Amino acid sequence: MTKPRVVSGMRPTGRLHLGHLVGALQNWERLQQTYDCYYFVADWHALTSHYASTETITADALDNAADWIGAGVDPEKSTLFIQSQVPEHAELYLLLQMVTPVSWLERVPTYKEQMEQLADRDLSNLGFLGYPLLQAADVIIYNAHYVPVGEDQVPHLELSREVVRRFHNFYGEVFVEPQPLLTPTPRLPGLDNRKMSKSYNNTIDLSDTPADVLKKIKQMYTDPKRVRADVPGTVEGNPVFIYHDAFNPNRDEVDDLKARYRAGTVGDVEVKTTLAAAVNTMLDPIRARREAVLAKPGYLREILMEGSKRARVVAQETMAKVRAAVKLEY
Ligand code: TRP
């Protein structure tokens, strides 16, 4: 019995943080038990918005892959690879462009949103418009059944299915229509209670040292109305307690801290030092695996090249069918 296939990718645009861990990596790790998983570094996708400064992409790719393995993504169980090492993605992307109306891409919600949010970047390039179509190629070239993604990516999967149907109408059945695999994950705010983002400088990174983590958590935003330790505070929506709920497995400690916070009988220092201890305990094994991987020269590169080779075999099989369907066989 073969396992259903899962494909997912991540753009190498900097260090990974707790948001990536909770929002993606913990899920990637779990899925390995049930699915045949393909996880890749979406370096071409990083280029669609970061084309003006490309010098950090390959280093970020390797660093991110170290974090994936740190988080329990296992190269023995899953195929880990690099998008640009499987150039068949680009060939399929080109062929999909023939059957994709430009208006379908213009109406994808992330397109206008990102243009507005990243106003300091010039995103009028064709590559950025094509982002979701390249993503469709990434997924369908492996006949993926499921794609673990966040809520914001659901329209991209919708587009993938529409493009698959249109391709099938012209050329006959070739692909599997991919479905999103949504796992409800708690939204982690950044340290300053804004959205967690590298550009806001409000993240805890998986590669942070225990001392970094303590320092960052000590500066974390809490209930602003609570000017002294004896003022009753609000627990709901308070980032310090959202993090306690997400990372502190000692429920009794968390309940006790919440009760004393509400009553105004606990100081921020105690709430924060216990949180830092919990986060560090959670991160310790991730750091250890990450360091072990980085300590072996060439190991990561080898894993990713090996994985890319395996992925490429599957991608080439699909492309043979695609070329036959389009009647481009010589
Ligand atoms: N767009 C995804 C993101 O920003 C990254 C990505 C690229 C992806 N290709 C993919 C995710 C294919 C899933 C499948 O998170």
mmCIF file of N, CA and C in Angstrom, residues 51-132:
data_model
loop_
_atom_site.group_PDB
_atom_site.id
_atom_site.type_symbol
_atom_site.label_atom_id
_atom_site.label_comp_id
_atom_site.label_asym_id
_atom_site.label_seq_id
_atom_site.Cartn_x
_atom_site.Cartn_y
_atom_site.Cartn_z
ATOM 1 N N TYR A 51 14.464 39.543 -5.999
ATOM 2 C CA TYR A 51 15.371 39.447 -7.158
ATOM 3 C C TYR A 51 16.480 40.501 -7.134
ATOM 4 N N ALA A 52 16.288 41.583 -6.367
ATOM 5 C CA ALA A 52 17.289 42.654 -6.377
ATOM 6 C C ALA A 52 18.482 42.349 -5.463
ATOM 7 N N SER A 53 18.314 41.415 -4.535
ATOM 8 C CA SER A 53 19.431 41.070 -3.639
ATOM 9 C C SER A 53 19.383 39.569 -3.375
ATOM 10 N N THR A 54 20.104 38.844 -4.175
ATOM 11 C CA THR A 54 19.989 37.379 -4.173
ATOM 12 C C THR A 54 21.118 36.700 -3.400
ATOM 13 N N GLU A 55 22.042 37.504 -2.832
ATOM 14 C CA GLU A 55 23.271 36.882 -2.288
ATOM 15 C C GLU A 55 23.043 36.042 -1.035
ATOM 16 N N THR A 56 21.911 36.222 -0.352
ATOM 17 C CA THR A 56 21.709 35.457 0.887
ATOM 18 C C THR A 56 20.867 34.186 0.685
ATOM 19 N N ILE A 57 20.346 33.994 -0.512
ATOM 20 C CA ILE A 57 19.363 32.915 -0.705
ATOM 21 C C ILE A 57 19.948 31.523 -0.456
ATOM 22 N N THR A 58 21.118 31.238 -1.001
ATOM 23 C CA THR A 58 21.635 29.867 -0.823
ATOM 24 C C THR A 58 22.037 29.599 0.630
ATOM 25 N N ALA A 59 22.589 30.611 1.298
ATOM 26 C CA ALA A 59 22.935 30.416 2.713
ATOM 27 C C ALA A 59 21.661 30.211 3.544
ATOM 28 N N ASP A 60 20.630 30.992 3.262
ATOM 29 C CA ASP A 60 19.358 30.817 3.972
ATOM 30 C C ASP A 60 18.765 29.438 3.689
ATOM 31 N N ALA A 61 18.932 28.976 2.462
ATOM 32 C CA ALA A 61 18.392 27.654 2.099
ATOM 33 C C ALA A 61 18.987 26.581 3.004
ATOM 34 N N LEU A 62 20.309 26.604 3.157
ATOM 35 C CA LEU A 62 20.972 25.585 3.983
ATOM 36 C C LEU A 62 20.615 25.777 5.459
ATOM 37 N N ASP A 63 20.602 27.019 5.905
ATOM 38 C CA ASP A 63 20.268 27.306 7.300
ATOM 39 C C ASP A 63 18.838 26.854 7.624
ATOM 40 N N ASN A 64 17.896 27.131 6.714
ATOM 41 C CA ASN A 64 16.516 26.705 6.944
ATOM 42 C C ASN A 64 16.404 25.187 6.991
ATOM 43 N N ALA A 65 17.116 24.527 6.097
ATOM 44 C CA ALA A 65 17.054 23.059 6.079
ATOM 45 C C ALA A 65 17.613 22.482 7.387
ATOM 46 N N ALA A 66 18.617 23.146 7.961
ATOM 47 C CA ALA A 66 19.147 22.702 9.266
ATOM 48 C C ALA A 66 18.055 22.812 10.326
ATOM 49 N N ASP A 67 17.256 23.885 10.265
ATOM 50 C CA ASP A 67 16.147 24.044 11.214
ATOM 51 C C ASP A 67 15.056 22.994 10.982
ATOM 52 N N TRP A 68 14.795 22.686 9.724
ATOM 53 C CA TRP A 68 13.783 21.644 9.446
ATOM 54 C C TRP A 68 14.176 20.349 10.148
ATOM 55 N N ILE A 69 15.434 19.968 9.952
ATOM 56 C CA ILE A 69 15.907 18.715 10.551
ATOM 57 C C ILE A 69 15.922 18.858 12.070
ATOM 58 N N GLY A 70 16.320 20.036 12.548
ATOM 59 C CA GLY A 70 16.258 20.305 13.986
ATOM 60 C C GLY A 70 14.863 20.069 14.537
ATOM 61 N N ALA A 71 13.857 20.471 13.784
ATOM 62 C CA ALA A 71 12.467 20.350 14.238
ATOM 63 C C ALA A 71 11.912 18.930 14.058
ATOM 64 N N GLY A 72 12.730 18.024 13.566
ATOM 65 C CA GLY A 72 12.289 16.628 13.478
ATOM 66 C C GLY A 72 11.904 16.169 12.089
ATOM 67 N N VAL A 73 12.038 17.040 11.095
ATOM 68 C CA VAL A 73 11.829 16.592 9.718
ATOM 69 C C VAL A 73 13.022 15.698 9.381
ATOM 70 N N ASP A 74 12.721 14.475 8.982
ATOM 71 C CA ASP A 74 13.752 13.441 8.924
ATOM 72 C C ASP A 74 14.076 13.080 7.472
ATOM 73 N N PRO A 75 15.304 13.354 7.033
ATOM 74 C CA PRO A 75 15.650 13.062 5.632
ATOM 75 C C PRO A 75 15.592 11.574 5.284
ATOM 76 N N GLU A 76 15.508 10.711 6.316
ATOM 77 C CA GLU A 76 15.348 9.274 6.037
ATOM 78 C C GLU A 76 13.884 8.952 5.706
ATOM 79 N N LYS A 77 12.988 9.789 6.218
ATOM 80 C CA LYS A 77 11.561 9.522 5.994
ATOM 81 C C LYS A 77 11.009 10.352 4.841
ATOM 82 N N SER A 78 11.489 11.578 4.712
ATOM 83 C CA SER A 78 10.934 12.521 3.745
ATOM 84 C C SER A 78 11.984 12.867 2.698
ATOM 85 N N THR A 79 11.524 13.337 1.556
ATOM 86 C CA THR A 79 12.434 13.805 0.522
ATOM 87 C C THR A 79 12.596 15.308 0.672
ATOM 88 N N LEU A 80 13.804 15.742 1.029
ATOM 89 C CA LEU A 80 14.093 17.171 1.201
ATOM 90 C C LEU A 80 14.890 17.631 -0.011
ATOM 91 N N PHE A 81 14.425 18.686 -0.653
ATOM 92 C CA PHE A 81 15.119 19.096 -1.873
ATOM 93 C C PHE A 81 15.028 20.595 -2.125
ATOM 94 N N ILE A 82 15.706 21.012 -3.194
ATOM 95 C CA ILE A 82 15.754 22.423 -3.569
ATOM 96 C C ILE A 82 15.060 22.597 -4.920
ATOM 97 N N GLN A 83 14.105 23.484 -4.932
ATOM 98 C CA GLN A 83 13.296 23.720 -6.136
ATOM 99 C C GLN A 83 14.141 23.921 -7.395
ATOM 100 N N SER A 84 15.134 24.789 -7.333
ATOM 101 C CA SER A 84 15.887 25.122 -8.555
ATOM 102 C C SER A 84 16.782 23.976 -9.011
ATOM 103 N N GLN A 85 16.946 22.938 -8.156
ATOM 104 C CA GLN A 85 17.707 21.758 -8.580
ATOM 105 C C GLN A 85 16.825 20.774 -9.341
ATOM 106 N N VAL A 86 15.552 21.100 -9.457
ATOM 107 C CA VAL A 86 14.632 20.261 -10.249
ATOM 108 C C VAL A 86 14.036 21.161 -11.330
ATOM 109 N N PRO A 87 14.810 21.427 -12.404
ATOM 110 C CA PRO A 87 14.375 22.434 -13.379
ATOM 111 C C PRO A 87 13.080 22.069 -14.109
ATOM 112 N N GLU A 88 12.628 20.819 -13.958
ATOM 113 C CA GLU A 88 11.346 20.435 -14.560
ATOM 114 C C GLU A 88 10.187 21.285 -14.023
ATOM 115 N N HIS A 89 10.323 21.797 -12.784
ATOM 116 C CA HIS A 89 9.286 22.699 -12.259
ATOM 117 C C HIS A 89 9.089 23.875 -13.229
ATOM 118 N N ALA A 90 10.196 24.375 -13.763
ATOM 119 C CA ALA A 90 10.126 25.555 -14.638
ATOM 120 C C ALA A 90 9.506 25.202 -15.989
ATOM 121 N N GLU A 91 9.802 24.007 -16.465
ATOM 122 C CA GLU A 91 9.216 23.582 -17.746
ATOM 123 C C GLU A 91 7.697 23.445 -17.614
ATOM 124 N N LEU A 92 7.277 22.825 -16.507
ATOM 125 C CA LEU A 92 5.830 22.671 -16.304
ATOM 126 C C LEU A 92 5.176 24.040 -16.124
ATOM 127 N N TYR A 93 5.824 24.900 -15.366
ATOM 128 C CA TYR A 93 5.329 26.265 -15.151
ATOM 129 C C TYR A 93 5.098 26.950 -16.494
ATOM 130 N N LEU A 94 6.036 26.810 -17.418
ATOM 131 C CA LEU A 94 5.909 27.428 -18.738
ATOM 132 C C LEU A 94 4.696 26.878 -19.486
ATOM 133 N N LEU A 95 4.536 25.557 -19.450
ATOM 134 C CA LEU A 95 3.408 24.973 -20.178
ATOM 135 C C LEU A 95 2.074 25.377 -19.538
ATOM 136 N N LEU A 96 2.052 25.471 -18.209
ATOM 137 C CA LEU A 96 0.814 25.892 -17.537
ATOM 138 C C LEU A 96 0.451 27.324 -17.917
ATOM 139 N N GLN A 97 1.469 28.147 -18.173
ATOM 140 C CA GLN A 97 1.209 29.541 -18.548
ATOM 141 C C GLN A 97 0.349 29.639 -19.809
ATOM 142 N N MET A 98 0.467 28.632 -20.694
ATOM 143 C CA MET A 98 -0.284 28.673 -21.948
ATOM 144 C C MET A 98 -1.790 28.585 -21.713
ATOM 145 N N VAL A 99 -2.201 27.931 -20.641
ATOM 146 C CA VAL A 99 -3.636 27.718 -20.409
ATOM 147 C C VAL A 99 -4.161 28.534 -19.218
ATOM 148 N N THR A 100 -3.352 29.465 -18.720
ATOM 149 C CA THR A 100 -3.765 30.245 -17.543
ATOM 150 C C THR A 100 -4.059 31.693 -17.931
ATOM 151 N N PRO A 101 -5.315 32.120 -17.830
ATOM 152 C CA PRO A 101 -5.625 33.526 -18.107
ATOM 153 C C PRO A 101 -4.910 34.430 -17.097
ATOM 154 N N VAL A 102 -4.381 35.529 -17.579
ATOM 155 C CA VAL A 102 -3.680 36.481 -16.687
ATOM 156 C C VAL A 102 -4.619 36.943 -15.574
ATOM 157 N N SER A 103 -5.917 37.092 -15.913
ATOM 158 C CA SER A 103 -6.878 37.590 -14.911
ATOM 159 C C SER A 103 -6.977 36.644 -13.705
ATOM 160 N N TRP A 104 -6.760 35.348 -13.910
ATOM 161 C CA TRP A 104 -6.804 34.415 -12.776
ATOM 162 C C TRP A 104 -5.714 34.744 -11.762
ATOM 163 N N LEU A 105 -4.570 35.155 -12.269
ATOM 164 C CA LEU A 105 -3.459 35.482 -11.367
ATOM 165 C C LEU A 105 -3.675 36.839 -10.711
ATOM 166 N N GLU A 106 -4.227 37.781 -11.482
ATOM 167 C CA GLU A 106 -4.450 39.126 -10.934
ATOM 168 C C GLU A 106 -5.460 39.120 -9.789
ATOM 169 N N ARG A 107 -6.366 38.137 -9.797
ATOM 170 C CA ARG A 107 -7.411 38.150 -8.753
ATOM 171 C C ARG A 107 -7.042 37.309 -7.529
ATOM 172 N N VAL A 108 -5.862 36.693 -7.519
ATOM 173 C CA VAL A 108 -5.437 35.966 -6.308
ATOM 174 C C VAL A 108 -5.204 36.983 -5.193
ATOM 175 N N PRO A 109 -5.881 36.826 -4.040
ATOM 176 C CA PRO A 109 -5.829 37.885 -3.018
ATOM 177 C C PRO A 109 -4.415 38.250 -2.550
ATOM 178 N N THR A 110 -3.509 37.253 -2.442
ATOM 179 C CA THR A 110 -2.165 37.572 -1.951
ATOM 180 C C THR A 110 -1.427 38.529 -2.904
ATOM 181 N N TYR A 111 -1.828 38.555 -4.161
ATOM 182 C CA TYR A 111 -1.112 39.379 -5.138
ATOM 183 C C TYR A 111 -1.193 40.857 -4.759
ATOM 184 N N LYS A 112 -2.429 41.365 -4.658
ATOM 185 C CA LYS A 112 -2.598 42.792 -4.316
ATOM 186 C C LYS A 112 -2.162 43.068 -2.876
ATOM 187 N N GLU A 113 -2.473 42.141 -1.979
ATOM 188 C CA GLU A 113 -2.097 42.321 -0.566
ATOM 189 C C GLU A 113 -0.590 42.521 -0.417
ATOM 190 N N GLN A 114 0.165 41.622 -1.030
ATOM 191 C CA GLN A 114 1.622 41.680 -0.902
ATOM 192 C C GLN A 114 2.175 42.947 -1.552
ATOM 193 N N MET A 115 1.589 43.323 -2.692
ATOM 194 C CA MET A 115 2.028 44.559 -3.357
ATOM 195 C C MET A 115 1.874 45.742 -2.413
ATOM 196 N N GLU A 116 0.746 45.740 -1.658
ATOM 197 C CA GLU A 116 0.504 46.850 -0.732
ATOM 198 C C GLU A 116 1.419 46.757 0.490
ATOM 199 N N GLN A 117 1.548 45.536 1.027
ATOM 200 C CA GLN A 117 2.354 45.360 2.239
ATOM 201 C C GLN A 117 3.839 45.605 1.988
ATOM 202 N N LEU A 118 4.305 45.186 0.829
ATOM 203 C CA LEU A 118 5.728 45.354 0.515
ATOM 204 C C LEU A 118 5.912 46.510 -0.459
ATOM 205 N N ALA A 119 5.349 47.642 -0.083
ATOM 206 C CA ALA A 119 5.326 48.794 -0.980
ATOM 207 C C ALA A 119 6.729 49.303 -1.319
ATOM 208 N N ASP A 120 7.699 48.971 -0.465
ATOM 209 C CA ASP A 120 9.070 49.429 -0.722
ATOM 210 C C ASP A 120 9.772 48.572 -1.781
ATOM 211 N N ARG A 121 9.133 47.465 -2.189
ATOM 212 C CA ARG A 121 9.707 46.640 -3.262
ATOM 213 C C ARG A 121 8.922 46.866 -4.546
ATOM 214 N N ASP A 122 9.600 46.785 -5.668
ATOM 215 C CA ASP A 122 8.920 46.860 -6.955
ATOM 216 C C ASP A 122 8.472 45.450 -7.340
ATOM 217 N N LEU A 123 7.183 45.197 -7.212
ATOM 218 C CA LEU A 123 6.645 43.863 -7.499
ATOM 219 C C LEU A 123 5.829 43.861 -8.794
ATOM 220 N N SER A 124 6.197 44.749 -9.710
ATOM 221 C CA SER A 124 5.485 44.797 -10.990
ATOM 222 C C SER A 124 6.070 43.807 -11.999
ATOM 223 N N ASN A 125 6.998 42.960 -11.529
ATOM 224 C CA ASN A 125 7.622 41.972 -12.429
ATOM 225 C C ASN A 125 6.685 40.810 -12.717
ATOM 226 N N LEU A 126 6.864 40.229 -13.878
ATOM 227 C CA LEU A 126 6.044 39.087 -14.314
ATOM 228 C C LEU A 126 6.204 37.903 -13.368
ATOM 229 N N GLY A 127 7.419 37.695 -12.875
ATOM 230 C CA GLY A 127 7.669 36.563 -11.976
ATOM 231 C C GLY A 127 6.819 36.613 -10.724
ATOM 232 N N PHE A 128 6.586 37.796 -10.199
ATOM 233 C CA PHE A 128 5.772 37.898 -8.985
ATOM 234 C C PHE A 128 4.301 37.605 -9.278
ATOM 235 N N LEU A 129 3.818 38.081 -10.422
ATOM 236 C CA LEU A 129 2.437 37.765 -10.818
ATOM 237 C C LEU A 129 2.260 36.245 -10.954
ATOM 238 N N GLY A 130 3.300 35.600 -11.462
ATOM 239 C CA GLY A 130 3.207 34.164 -11.712
ATOM 240 C C GLY A 130 3.424 33.282 -10.495
ATOM 241 N N TYR A 131 3.724 33.889 -9.347
ATOM 242 C CA TYR A 131 4.044 33.137 -8.124
ATOM 243 C C TYR A 131 3.113 31.937 -7.875
ATOM 244 N N PRO A 132 1.776 32.159 -7.855
ATOM 245 C CA PRO A 132 0.909 31.012 -7.530
ATOM 246 C C PRO A 132 0.905 29.937 -8.612
#
